[in-house]
mmCIF file with all atom_site columns, C-alpha atoms in Angstrom:
data_model
loop_
_atom_site.group_PDB
_atom_site.id
_atom_site.type_symbol
_atom_site.label_atom_id
_atom_site.label_alt_id
_atom_site.label_comp_id
_atom_site.label_asym_id
_atom_site.label_entity_id
_atom_site.label_seq_id
_atom_site.pdbx_PDB_ins_code
_atom_site.Cartn_x
_atom_site.Cartn_y
_atom_site.Cartn_z
_atom_site.occupancy
_atom_site.B_iso_or_equiv
_atom_site.pdbx_formal_charge
_atom_site.auth_seq_id
_atom_site.auth_comp_id
_atom_site.auth_asym_id
_atom_site.auth_atom_id
_atom_site.pdbx_PDB_model_num
ATOM 1  C CA . MET V 1 1  ? 107.442 79.358 104.778 1.00 96.00 ? 41  MET V CA 1
ATOM 2  C CA . VAL V 1 2  ? 104.047 80.903 105.373 1.00 98.00 ? 42  VAL V CA 1
ATOM 3  C CA . ILE V 1 3  ? 101.568 81.041 102.516 1.00 98.00 ? 43  ILE V CA 1
ATOM 4  C CA . LYS V 1 4  ? 98.404  83.082 102.893 1.00 98.00 ? 44  LYS V CA 1
ATOM 5  C CA . ILE V 1 5  ? 95.320  82.940 100.723 1.00 98.00 ? 45  ILE V CA 1
ATOM 6  C CA . LEU V 1 6  ? 93.481  86.248 100.891 1.00 98.00 ? 46  LEU V CA 1
ATOM 7  C CA . GLY V 1 7  ? 89.785  86.262 100.058 1.00 96.00 ? 47  GLY V CA 1
ATOM 8  C CA . SER V 1 8  ? 86.235  86.017 101.266 1.00 92.00 ? 48  SER V CA 1
ATOM 9  C CA . GLY V 1 9  ? 86.074  82.230 101.143 1.00 89.00 ? 49  GLY V CA 1
ATOM 10 C CA . CYS V 1 10 ? 84.504  82.151 97.681  1.00 92.00 ? 50  CYS V CA 1
ATOM 11 C CA . ALA V 1 11 ? 84.911  79.289 95.219  1.00 96.00 ? 51  ALA V CA 1
ATOM 12 C CA . ASN V 1 12 ? 87.919  80.948 93.556  1.00 96.00 ? 52  ASN V CA 1
ATOM 13 C CA . CYS V 1 13 ? 89.614  81.404 96.924  1.00 95.00 ? 53  CYS V CA 1
ATOM 14 C CA . LYS V 1 14 ? 89.120  77.722 97.674  1.00 96.00 ? 54  LYS V CA 1
ATOM 15 C CA . LYS V 1 15 ? 90.568  76.768 94.271  1.00 97.00 ? 55  LYS V CA 1
ATOM 16 C CA . LEU V 1 16 ? 93.662  78.881 94.947  1.00 98.00 ? 56  LEU V CA 1
ATOM 17 C CA . GLU V 1 17 ? 94.060  77.255 98.361  1.00 97.00 ? 57  GLU V CA 1
ATOM 18 C CA . GLN V 1 18 ? 93.892  73.798 96.756  1.00 97.00 ? 58  GLN V CA 1
ATOM 19 C CA . SER V 1 19 ? 96.474  74.823 94.147  1.00 98.00 ? 59  SER V CA 1
ATOM 20 C CA . ALA V 1 20 ? 98.790  76.076 96.891  1.00 98.00 ? 60  ALA V CA 1
ATOM 21 C CA . GLN V 1 21 ? 98.405  72.841 98.874  1.00 97.00 ? 61  GLN V CA 1
ATOM 22 C CA . GLN V 1 22 ? 99.134  70.772 95.775  1.00 98.00 ? 62  GLN V CA 1
ATOM 23 C CA . ALA V 1 23 ? 102.198 72.875 94.876  1.00 98.00 ? 63  ALA V CA 1
ATOM 24 C CA . VAL V 1 24 ? 103.638 72.578 98.394  1.00 98.00 ? 64  VAL V CA 1
ATOM 25 C CA . LYS V 1 25 ? 103.077 68.813 98.372  1.00 97.00 ? 65  LYS V CA 1
ATOM 26 C CA . GLU V 1 26 ? 104.599 68.308 94.910  1.00 97.00 ? 66  GLU V CA 1
ATOM 27 C CA . LEU V 1 27 ? 107.669 70.383 95.790  1.00 97.00 ? 67  LEU V CA 1
ATOM 28 C CA . GLY V 1 28 ? 108.064 68.642 99.148  1.00 97.00 ? 68  GLY V CA 1
ATOM 29 C CA . LEU V 1 29 ? 108.200 71.933 101.021 1.00 97.00 ? 69  LEU V CA 1
ATOM 30 C CA . GLU V 1 30 ? 107.395 72.624 104.641 1.00 96.00 ? 70  GLU V CA 1
ATOM 31 C CA . ALA V 1 31 ? 104.859 75.412 104.644 1.00 97.00 ? 71  ALA V CA 1
ATOM 32 C CA . THR V 1 32 ? 101.929 76.682 106.612 1.00 97.00 ? 72  THR V CA 1
ATOM 33 C CA . ILE V 1 33 ? 98.902  77.673 104.557 1.00 97.00 ? 73  ILE V CA 1
ATOM 34 C CA . GLU V 1 34 ? 96.590  80.203 106.155 1.00 97.00 ? 74  GLU V CA 1
ATOM 35 C CA . LYS V 1 35 ? 93.294  81.639 104.976 1.00 97.00 ? 75  LYS V CA 1
ATOM 36 C CA . VAL V 1 36 ? 92.752  85.347 105.551 1.00 97.00 ? 76  VAL V CA 1
ATOM 37 C CA . GLU V 1 37 ? 89.119  86.410 105.235 1.00 96.00 ? 77  GLU V CA 1
ATOM 38 C CA . ASP V 1 38 ? 89.201  89.662 107.243 1.00 95.00 ? 78  ASP V CA 1
ATOM 39 C CA . PHE V 1 39 ? 88.775  92.531 104.763 1.00 94.00 ? 79  PHE V CA 1
ATOM 40 C CA . GLN V 1 40 ? 90.784  94.985 106.885 1.00 96.00 ? 80  GLN V CA 1
ATOM 41 C CA . GLU V 1 41 ? 93.729  92.591 106.870 1.00 96.00 ? 81  GLU V CA 1
ATOM 42 C CA . ILE V 1 42 ? 93.364  91.980 103.121 1.00 96.00 ? 82  ILE V CA 1
ATOM 43 C CA . ILE V 1 43 ? 93.348  95.734 102.452 1.00 95.00 ? 83  ILE V CA 1
ATOM 44 C CA . ALA V 1 44 ? 96.436  96.117 104.658 1.00 96.00 ? 84  ALA V CA 1
ATOM 45 C CA . TYR V 1 45 ? 98.303  94.051 102.051 1.00 97.00 ? 85  TYR V CA 1
ATOM 46 C CA . GLY V 1 46 ? 97.210  96.531 99.384  1.00 96.00 ? 86  GLY V CA 1
ATOM 47 C CA . VAL V 1 47 ? 95.078  93.888 97.688  1.00 95.00 ? 87  VAL V CA 1
ATOM 48 C CA . MET V 1 48 ? 91.983  95.146 95.898  1.00 92.00 ? 88  MET V CA 1
ATOM 49 C CA . LYS V 1 49 ? 91.094  91.982 93.964  1.00 95.00 ? 89  LYS V CA 1
ATOM 50 C CA . THR V 1 50 ? 90.873  88.527 95.464  1.00 96.00 ? 90  THR V CA 1
ATOM 51 C CA . PRO V 1 51 ? 91.863  85.798 95.602  1.00 97.00 ? 91  PRO V CA 1
ATOM 52 C CA . ALA V 1 52 ? 95.439  86.744 96.395  1.00 98.00 ? 92  ALA V CA 1
ATOM 53 C CA . LEU V 1 53 ? 98.530  84.689 97.138  1.00 98.00 ? 93  LEU V CA 1
ATOM 54 C CA . VAL V 1 54 ? 100.975 85.934 99.764  1.00 98.00 ? 94  VAL V CA 1
ATOM 55 C CA . VAL V 1 55 ? 104.274 84.125 100.372 1.00 98.00 ? 95  VAL V CA 1
ATOM 56 C CA . ASP V 1 56 ? 106.277 85.131 103.453 1.00 98.00 ? 96  ASP V CA 1
ATOM 57 C CA . GLU V 1 57 ? 104.362 88.441 103.663 1.00 97.00 ? 97  GLU V CA 1
ATOM 58 C CA . ILE V 1 58 ? 104.978 89.382 100.000 1.00 97.00 ? 98  ILE V CA 1
ATOM 59 C CA . VAL V 1 59 ? 101.962 89.586 97.684  1.00 98.00 ? 99  VAL V CA 1
ATOM 60 C CA . LYS V 1 60 ? 102.760 87.395 94.684  1.00 98.00 ? 100 LYS V CA 1
ATOM 61 C CA . SER V 1 61 ? 99.424  87.457 92.849  1.00 97.00 ? 101 SER V CA 1
ATOM 62 C CA . SER V 1 62 ? 95.980  88.981 93.170  1.00 97.00 ? 102 SER V CA 1
ATOM 63 C CA . GLY V 1 63 ? 92.755  88.740 91.232  1.00 96.00 ? 103 GLY V CA 1
ATOM 64 C CA . ARG V 1 64 ? 93.695  85.427 89.613  1.00 96.00 ? 104 ARG V CA 1
ATOM 65 C CA . VAL V 1 65 ? 93.108  81.764 90.354  1.00 97.00 ? 105 VAL V CA 1
ATOM 66 C CA . LEU V 1 66 ? 96.525  80.206 89.905  1.00 98.00 ? 106 LEU V CA 1
ATOM 67 C CA . SER V 1 67 ? 97.122  76.581 88.968  1.00 97.00 ? 107 SER V CA 1
ATOM 68 C CA . ALA V 1 68 ? 99.469  74.474 91.091  1.00 98.00 ? 108 ALA V CA 1
ATOM 69 C CA . GLU V 1 69 ? 102.125 74.953 88.393  1.00 97.00 ? 109 GLU V CA 1
ATOM 70 C CA . ASP V 1 70 ? 101.725 78.737 88.622  1.00 97.00 ? 110 ASP V CA 1
ATOM 71 C CA . VAL V 1 71 ? 101.953 78.662 92.424  1.00 98.00 ? 111 VAL V CA 1
ATOM 72 C CA . LYS V 1 72 ? 105.179 76.636 92.210  1.00 98.00 ? 112 LYS V CA 1
ATOM 73 C CA . LYS V 1 73 ? 106.821 79.521 90.319  1.00 96.00 ? 113 LYS V CA 1
ATOM 74 C CA . TYR V 1 74 ? 106.218 81.784 93.307  1.00 96.00 ? 114 TYR V CA 1
ATOM 75 C CA . LEU V 1 75 ? 107.519 79.336 95.885  1.00 95.00 ? 115 LEU V CA 1
#
């Protein structure tokens, strides 16, 4: 499983990345978490508001900072 956090590296993006890491750990999943900060790549996903959560190339959420519990629902 590949999880991508789309965003500029702002505080909210970092919070979403931490939530994703915590969710993966609590569920005992094997996943790679990548940060995507390139705006052209972010726009290619159709995302206009960051941070965004992408799981296996499918945008699951954008414009919201999800808790670990919220991220688990998308995994």
